[in-house]
Amino acid sequence: MELFNYFRSSASYRVRIALALKGLAYDYKPVHLQKNEQTAESYSSVSASRLVPLLKDGDAYVHQSLAIIEYLDETYPVPPLLPKDPLARARARALALDIACEIHPLNNLRVLRYLVNSLGVDEDAKNRWYKHWVETGLEAVERQLAAAPTRYCVGDTPGLADCVLVPQIFNAQRFDCRLDHVPNVMRVFEACMKLDAFEATRPEKCPDAG
């Protein structure tokens, strides 16, 4: 397998965690978003979306991090990243979507660039935008975790929702977001970071981080 990704991309980090949890080997293919390498012909020829991450498994290409993770879970089912119980599976997916759909899109690099380059938003206002959506978005996740607390997002083993939560916290910390208002979120984050799958794949440990 090959994973096209960028070390600071939270969506890419999600997939790196999932691959590590499953113990799957892959070739790391860096695509530098700050240098716009995702728009190069060599990459756009295999990625119609021109986004990262992109997984190549044999002759197949899969994009979008959550789709990749579910593909991995269905193709390499041990250990599972989603619970067997339908309600627990729905809860795991909902928590992942609370972050991947409600927080992340508003703070994607493309959005931040548009705010600055097209709308003329200054750096301070851009950072306020980022912090507002991350901090309020994580409040929704906090309420979900507080209502049914477990070691990880859903249950006593890490899974899909944890793969999505941890990268969002890394980004929140990088932008100095307030996190003391989400104690359950941070409790789960800290539990995850005790595991090698989360620690060894963190952004600064990637080959393209230098």
PDB file of C-alpha atoms in Angstrom:
ATOM      1  CA  MET A   1       0.000   0.000   0.000  1.00  0.00           C
ATOM      2  CA  GLU A   2       0.956   3.621  -0.528  1.00  0.00           C
ATOM      3  CA  LEU A   3      -0.344   6.599   1.443  1.00  0.00           C
ATOM      4  CA  PHE A   4      -0.148  10.036  -0.153  1.00  0.00           C
ATOM      5  CA  ASN A   5      -0.308  12.512   2.702  1.00  0.00           C
ATOM      6  CA  TYR A   6       1.041  15.660   4.317  1.00  0.00           C
ATOM      7  CA  PHE A   7       2.485  15.562   7.810  1.00  0.00           C
ATOM      8  CA  ARG A   8       0.380  18.454   9.141  1.00  0.00           C
ATOM      9  CA  SER A   9      -2.855  17.313   7.518  1.00  0.00           C
ATOM     10  CA  SER A  10      -5.169  16.125  10.277  1.00  0.00           C
ATOM     11  CA  ALA A  11      -7.069  14.007   7.745  1.00  0.00           C
ATOM     12  CA  SER A  12      -3.806  12.292   6.804  1.00  0.00           C
ATOM     13  CA  TYR A  13      -2.947  11.739  10.460  1.00  0.00           C
ATOM     14  CA  ARG A  14      -6.283   9.961  10.922  1.00  0.00           C
ATOM     15  CA  VAL A  15      -5.332   7.386   8.313  1.00  0.00           C
ATOM     16  CA  ARG A  16      -1.790   6.968   9.621  1.00  0.00           C
ATOM     17  CA  ILE A  17      -3.261   6.113  13.024  1.00  0.00           C
ATOM     18  CA  ALA A  18      -5.699   3.609  11.524  1.00  0.00           C
ATOM     19  CA  LEU A  19      -2.930   1.894   9.560  1.00  0.00           C
ATOM     20  CA  ALA A  20      -0.785   1.730  12.698  1.00  0.00           C
ATOM     21  CA  LEU A  21      -3.622   0.319  14.816  1.00  0.00           C
ATOM     22  CA  LYS A  22      -4.032  -2.445  12.259  1.00  0.00           C
ATOM     23  CA  GLY A  23      -0.289  -3.019  11.936  1.00  0.00           C
ATOM     24  CA  LEU A  24      -0.364  -2.442   8.179  1.00  0.00           C
ATOM     25  CA  ALA A  25       2.825  -1.502   6.352  1.00  0.00           C
ATOM     26  CA  TYR A  26       2.739   1.173   3.652  1.00  0.00           C
ATOM     27  CA  ASP A  27       4.979   3.444   1.629  1.00  0.00           C
ATOM     28  CA  TYR A  28       4.834   7.054   2.797  1.00  0.00           C
ATOM     29  CA  LYS A  29       4.307   9.415  -0.153  1.00  0.00           C
ATOM     30  CA  PRO A  30       4.563  13.069   0.902  1.00  0.00           C
ATOM     31  CA  VAL A  31       2.426  15.693  -0.830  1.00  0.00           C
ATOM     32  CA  HIS A  32       3.394  19.153   0.434  1.00  0.00           C
ATOM     33  CA  LEU A  33       0.228  21.242   0.654  1.00  0.00           C
ATOM     34  CA  GLN A  34       2.033  24.496   1.456  1.00  0.00           C
ATOM     35  CA  LYS A  35       3.933  24.100  -1.827  1.00  0.00           C
ATOM     36  CA  ASN A  36       0.696  23.221  -3.678  1.00  0.00           C
ATOM     37  CA  GLU A  37       2.058  19.846  -4.730  1.00  0.00           C
ATOM     38  CA  GLN A  38      -1.519  18.506  -4.641  1.00  0.00           C
ATOM     39  CA  THR A  39      -2.231  20.501  -7.819  1.00  0.00           C
ATOM     40  CA  ALA A  40       0.744  19.099  -9.736  1.00  0.00           C
ATOM     41  CA  GLU A  41      -0.120  16.986 -12.761  1.00  0.00           C
ATOM     42  CA  SER A  42       1.725  13.979 -11.324  1.00  0.00           C
ATOM     43  CA  TYR A  43      -0.634  13.958  -8.331  1.00  0.00           C
ATOM     44  CA  SER A  44      -3.852  15.183  -9.907  1.00  0.00           C
ATOM     45  CA  SER A  45      -3.573  12.369 -12.444  1.00  0.00           C
ATOM     46  CA  VAL A  46      -4.241   9.873  -9.637  1.00  0.00           C
ATOM     47  CA  SER A  47      -6.345  12.095  -7.352  1.00  0.00           C
ATOM     48  CA  ALA A  48      -9.316  13.745  -9.000  1.00  0.00           C
ATOM     49  CA  SER A  49     -10.079  15.616  -5.775  1.00  0.00           C
ATOM     50  CA  ARG A  50      -6.497  16.912  -5.450  1.00  0.00           C
ATOM     51  CA  LEU A  51      -6.724  16.337  -1.726  1.00  0.00           C
ATOM     52  CA  VAL A  52      -4.855  14.286   0.838  1.00  0.00           C
ATOM     53  CA  PRO A  53      -4.921  11.634   2.069  1.00  0.00           C
ATOM     54  CA  LEU A  54      -5.088   9.189  -0.802  1.00  0.00           C
ATOM     55  CA  LEU A  55      -4.573   5.460  -0.288  1.00  0.00           C
ATOM     56  CA  LYS A  56      -3.313   3.191  -3.049  1.00  0.00           C
ATOM     57  CA  ASP A  57      -3.968  -0.469  -2.361  1.00  0.00           C
ATOM     58  CA  GLY A  58      -2.884  -2.573  -5.298  1.00  0.00           C
ATOM     59  CA  ASP A  59      -4.561  -0.987  -8.324  1.00  0.00           C
ATOM     60  CA  ALA A  60      -7.260   0.705  -6.248  1.00  0.00           C
ATOM     61  CA  TYR A  61      -7.246   4.314  -5.066  1.00  0.00           C
ATOM     62  CA  VAL A  62      -9.398   5.495  -2.153  1.00  0.00           C
ATOM     63  CA  HIS A  63      -9.711   9.121  -1.023  1.00  0.00           C
ATOM     64  CA  GLN A  64     -11.381  10.887   1.927  1.00  0.00           C
ATOM     65  CA  SER A  65      -9.998   9.852   5.300  1.00  0.00           C
ATOM     66  CA  LEU A  66     -13.172   8.366   6.775  1.00  0.00           C
ATOM     67  CA  ALA A  67     -13.829   6.353   3.622  1.00  0.00           C
ATOM     68  CA  ILE A  68     -10.230   5.108   3.701  1.00  0.00           C
ATOM     69  CA  ILE A  69     -10.516   4.065   7.351  1.00  0.00           C
ATOM     70  CA  GLU A  70     -13.768   2.183   6.746  1.00  0.00           C
ATOM     71  CA  TYR A  71     -12.226   0.564   3.651  1.00  0.00           C
ATOM     72  CA  LEU A  72      -9.308  -0.600   5.773  1.00  0.00           C
ATOM     73  CA  ASP A  73     -11.695  -1.898   8.426  1.00  0.00           C
ATOM     74  CA  GLU A  74     -13.645  -3.912   5.880  1.00  0.00           C
ATOM     75  CA  THR A  75     -10.587  -5.171   4.009  1.00  0.00           C
ATOM     76  CA  TYR A  76      -8.347  -5.822   7.000  1.00  0.00           C
ATOM     77  CA  PRO A  77     -10.889  -6.457   9.771  1.00  0.00           C
ATOM     78  CA  VAL A  78      -8.521  -7.292  12.641  1.00  0.00           C
ATOM     79  CA  PRO A  79      -8.407  -5.423  14.924  1.00  0.00           C
ATOM     80  CA  PRO A  80     -11.778  -3.770  14.228  1.00  0.00           C
ATOM     81  CA  LEU A  81     -12.059   0.014  14.340  1.00  0.00           C
ATOM     82  CA  LEU A  82     -15.846  -0.025  14.658  1.00  0.00           C
ATOM     83  CA  PRO A  83     -17.887  -1.858  17.319  1.00  0.00           C
ATOM     84  CA  LYS A  84     -20.092  -4.797  16.373  1.00  0.00           C
ATOM     85  CA  ASP A  85     -23.190  -3.358  18.040  1.00  0.00           C
ATOM     86  CA  PRO A  86     -25.135  -1.205  15.528  1.00  0.00           C
ATOM     87  CA  LEU A  87     -25.882   1.542  18.041  1.00  0.00           C
ATOM     88  CA  ALA A  88     -22.259   1.723  19.165  1.00  0.00           C
ATOM     89  CA  ARG A  89     -21.156   1.819  15.510  1.00  0.00           C
ATOM     90  CA  ALA A  90     -23.526   4.714  14.888  1.00  0.00           C
ATOM     91  CA  ARG A  91     -22.176   6.521  17.954  1.00  0.00           C
ATOM     92  CA  ALA A  92     -18.584   6.067  16.756  1.00  0.00           C
ATOM     93  CA  ARG A  93     -19.446   7.361  13.292  1.00  0.00           C
ATOM     94  CA  ALA A  94     -21.387  10.297  14.748  1.00  0.00           C
ATOM     95  CA  LEU A  95     -18.468  11.363  16.938  1.00  0.00           C
ATOM     96  CA  ALA A  96     -16.103  11.107  13.985  1.00  0.00           C
ATOM     97  CA  LEU A  97     -18.473  13.197  11.877  1.00  0.00           C
ATOM     98  CA  ASP A  98     -18.873  15.774  14.655  1.00  0.00           C
ATOM     99  CA  ILE A  99     -15.212  16.545  14.050  1.00  0.00           C
ATOM    100  CA  ALA A 100     -14.672  15.668  10.396  1.00  0.00           C
ATOM    101  CA  CYS A 101     -17.783  17.487   9.145  1.00  0.00           C
ATOM    102  CA  GLU A 102     -18.564  20.147  11.754  1.00  0.00           C
ATOM    103  CA  ILE A 103     -15.079  21.359  12.794  1.00  0.00           C
ATOM    104  CA  HIS A 104     -12.441  20.405  10.257  1.00  0.00           C
ATOM    105  CA  PRO A 105     -13.969  21.861   7.049  1.00  0.00           C
ATOM    106  CA  LEU A 106     -14.144  25.344   8.583  1.00  0.00           C
ATOM    107  CA  ASN A 107     -10.459  25.248   9.436  1.00  0.00           C
ATOM    108  CA  ASN A 108      -9.049  23.479   6.413  1.00  0.00           C
ATOM    109  CA  LEU A 109      -5.955  25.056   4.846  1.00  0.00           C
ATOM    110  CA  ARG A 110      -7.976  25.981   1.746  1.00  0.00           C
ATOM    111  CA  VAL A 111     -10.492  27.860   3.890  1.00  0.00           C
ATOM    112  CA  LEU A 112      -7.838  29.709   5.887  1.00  0.00           C
ATOM    113  CA  ARG A 113      -6.050  30.686   2.671  1.00  0.00           C
ATOM    114  CA  TYR A 114      -9.300  31.986   1.179  1.00  0.00           C
ATOM    115  CA  LEU A 115      -9.991  34.068   4.265  1.00  0.00           C
ATOM    116  CA  VAL A 116      -6.576  35.716   3.988  1.00  0.00           C
ATOM    117  CA  ASN A 117      -5.923  35.846   0.245  1.00  0.00           C
ATOM    118  CA  SER A 118      -9.409  36.480  -1.135  1.00  0.00           C
ATOM    119  CA  LEU A 119     -11.286  38.159   1.697  1.00  0.00           C
ATOM    120  CA  GLY A 120      -8.382  40.122   3.130  1.00  0.00           C
ATOM    121  CA  VAL A 121      -8.745  38.787   6.658  1.00  0.00           C
ATOM    122  CA  ASP A 122      -5.682  39.583   8.759  1.00  0.00           C
ATOM    123  CA  GLU A 123      -3.715  37.001  10.747  1.00  0.00           C
ATOM    124  CA  ASP A 124      -5.339  37.863  14.067  1.00  0.00           C
ATOM    125  CA  ALA A 125      -8.860  37.597  12.672  1.00  0.00           C
ATOM    126  CA  LYS A 126      -7.986  34.329  10.922  1.00  0.00           C
ATOM    127  CA  ASN A 127      -6.773  32.857  14.202  1.00  0.00           C
ATOM    128  CA  ARG A 128      -9.913  34.021  16.003  1.00  0.00           C
ATOM    129  CA  TRP A 129     -11.977  32.297  13.300  1.00  0.00           C
ATOM    130  CA  TYR A 130     -10.008  29.088  13.788  1.00  0.00           C
ATOM    131  CA  LYS A 131     -10.257  29.122  17.575  1.00  0.00           C
ATOM    132  CA  HIS A 132     -13.989  29.876  17.581  1.00  0.00           C
ATOM    133  CA  TRP A 133     -14.945  26.906  15.430  1.00  0.00           C
ATOM    134  CA  VAL A 134     -12.557  24.487  17.104  1.00  0.00           C
ATOM    135  CA  GLU A 135     -13.473  25.455  20.655  1.00  0.00           C
ATOM    136  CA  THR A 136     -17.231  25.477  20.090  1.00  0.00           C
ATOM    137  CA  GLY A 137     -17.085  22.330  17.976  1.00  0.00           C
ATOM    138  CA  LEU A 138     -15.202  20.431  20.651  1.00  0.00           C
ATOM    139  CA  GLU A 139     -17.870  21.455  23.163  1.00  0.00           C
ATOM    140  CA  ALA A 140     -20.329  19.305  21.206  1.00  0.00           C
ATOM    141  CA  VAL A 141     -17.908  16.377  21.313  1.00  0.00           C
ATOM    142  CA  GLU A 142     -17.378  16.949  25.047  1.00  0.00           C
ATOM    143  CA  ARG A 143     -21.119  16.692  25.700  1.00  0.00           C
ATOM    144  CA  GLN A 144     -21.268  13.394  23.814  1.00  0.00           C
ATOM    145  CA  LEU A 145     -18.322  11.919  25.719  1.00  0.00           C
ATOM    146  CA  ALA A 146     -19.592  13.170  29.086  1.00  0.00           C
ATOM    147  CA  ALA A 147     -22.984  11.529  28.490  1.00  0.00           C
ATOM    148  CA  ALA A 148     -21.430   8.065  28.126  1.00  0.00           C
ATOM    149  CA  PRO A 149     -17.834   8.126  29.413  1.00  0.00           C
ATOM    150  CA  THR A 150     -15.522   5.252  28.446  1.00  0.00           C
ATOM    151  CA  ARG A 151     -11.731   4.908  28.225  1.00  0.00           C
ATOM    152  CA  TYR A 152     -11.700   5.840  24.542  1.00  0.00           C
ATOM    153  CA  CYS A 153     -14.371   7.591  22.521  1.00  0.00           C
ATOM    154  CA  VAL A 154     -16.536   4.481  22.320  1.00  0.00           C
ATOM    155  CA  GLY A 155     -15.587   1.622  24.593  1.00  0.00           C
ATOM    156  CA  ASP A 156     -12.314   0.312  25.949  1.00  0.00           C
ATOM    157  CA  THR A 157     -10.453  -0.038  22.648  1.00  0.00           C
ATOM    158  CA  PRO A 158      -9.443   2.756  20.255  1.00  0.00           C
ATOM    159  CA  GLY A 159     -11.347   3.062  17.008  1.00  0.00           C
ATOM    160  CA  LEU A 160     -12.632   5.302  14.256  1.00  0.00           C
ATOM    161  CA  ALA A 161     -13.664   8.220  16.472  1.00  0.00           C
ATOM    162  CA  ASP A 162     -10.307   8.253  18.251  1.00  0.00           C
ATOM    163  CA  CYS A 163      -8.499   8.317  14.894  1.00  0.00           C
ATOM    164  CA  VAL A 164     -10.376  11.551  14.155  1.00  0.00           C
ATOM    165  CA  LEU A 165     -10.263  13.131  17.610  1.00  0.00           C
ATOM    166  CA  VAL A 166      -6.514  13.018  18.202  1.00  0.00           C
ATOM    167  CA  PRO A 167      -5.441  14.921  15.053  1.00  0.00           C
ATOM    168  CA  GLN A 168      -8.002  17.638  15.796  1.00  0.00           C
ATOM    169  CA  ILE A 169      -6.491  18.152  19.246  1.00  0.00           C
ATOM    170  CA  PHE A 170      -3.011  18.394  17.744  1.00  0.00           C
ATOM    171  CA  ASN A 171      -4.246  21.167  15.461  1.00  0.00           C
ATOM    172  CA  ALA A 172      -6.045  22.867  18.349  1.00  0.00           C
ATOM    173  CA  GLN A 173      -2.851  22.871  20.384  1.00  0.00           C
ATOM    174  CA  ARG A 174      -0.844  24.227  17.461  1.00  0.00           C
ATOM    175  CA  PHE A 175      -3.210  27.210  17.210  1.00  0.00           C
ATOM    176  CA  ASP A 176      -3.288  27.678  21.000  1.00  0.00           C
ATOM    177  CA  CYS A 177      -6.993  26.905  21.351  1.00  0.00           C
ATOM    178  CA  ARG A 178      -8.592  26.731  24.780  1.00  0.00           C
ATOM    179  CA  LEU A 179      -9.019  23.110  25.850  1.00  0.00           C
ATOM    180  CA  ASP A 180      -9.649  23.294  29.591  1.00  0.00           C
ATOM    181  CA  HIS A 181     -13.400  23.374  28.913  1.00  0.00           C
ATOM    182  CA  VAL A 182     -13.382  19.861  27.402  1.00  0.00           C
ATOM    183  CA  PRO A 183     -12.000  17.561  30.132  1.00  0.00           C
ATOM    184  CA  ASN A 184     -13.475  14.362  28.710  1.00  0.00           C
ATOM    185  CA  VAL A 185     -12.075  15.129  25.280  1.00  0.00           C
ATOM    186  CA  MET A 186      -8.628  15.631  26.789  1.00  0.00           C
ATOM    187  CA  ARG A 187      -8.952  12.512  28.941  1.00  0.00           C
ATOM    188  CA  VAL A 188      -9.566  10.413  25.829  1.00  0.00           C
ATOM    189  CA  PHE A 189      -6.771  12.225  23.967  1.00  0.00           C
ATOM    190  CA  GLU A 190      -4.298  11.444  26.740  1.00  0.00           C
ATOM    191  CA  ALA A 191      -5.354   7.787  26.817  1.00  0.00           C
ATOM    192  CA  CYS A 192      -4.806   7.535  23.075  1.00  0.00           C
ATOM    193  CA  MET A 193      -1.382   9.154  23.209  1.00  0.00           C
ATOM    194  CA  LYS A 194      -0.173   6.398  25.509  1.00  0.00           C
ATOM    195  CA  LEU A 195      -0.501   4.027  22.543  1.00  0.00           C
ATOM    196  CA  ASP A 196       2.272   3.696  19.973  1.00  0.00           C
ATOM    197  CA  ALA A 197      -0.159   3.869  17.047  1.00  0.00           C
ATOM    198  CA  PHE A 198      -0.993   7.466  17.976  1.00  0.00           C
ATOM    199  CA  GLU A 199       2.419   8.519  19.266  1.00  0.00           C
ATOM    200  CA  ALA A 200       4.593   7.125  16.466  1.00  0.00           C
ATOM    201  CA  THR A 201       2.459   8.648  13.702  1.00  0.00           C
ATOM    202  CA  ARG A 202       2.224  12.183  15.137  1.00  0.00           C
ATOM    203  CA  PRO A 203       2.995  14.975  12.648  1.00  0.00           C
ATOM    204  CA  GLU A 204       6.495  15.883  13.807  1.00  0.00           C
ATOM    205  CA  LYS A 205       7.618  12.256  13.462  1.00  0.00           C
ATOM    206  CA  CYS A 206       6.712  12.032   9.765  1.00  0.00           C
ATOM    207  CA  PRO A 207       9.440  11.850   7.094  1.00  0.00           C
ATOM    208  CA  ASP A 208       8.364  15.167   5.547  1.00  0.00           C
ATOM    209  CA  ALA A 209       8.197  17.059   8.845  1.00  0.00           C
ATOM    210  CA  GLY A 210      11.746  18.372   8.551  1.00  0.00           C
TER     211      GLY A 210
END
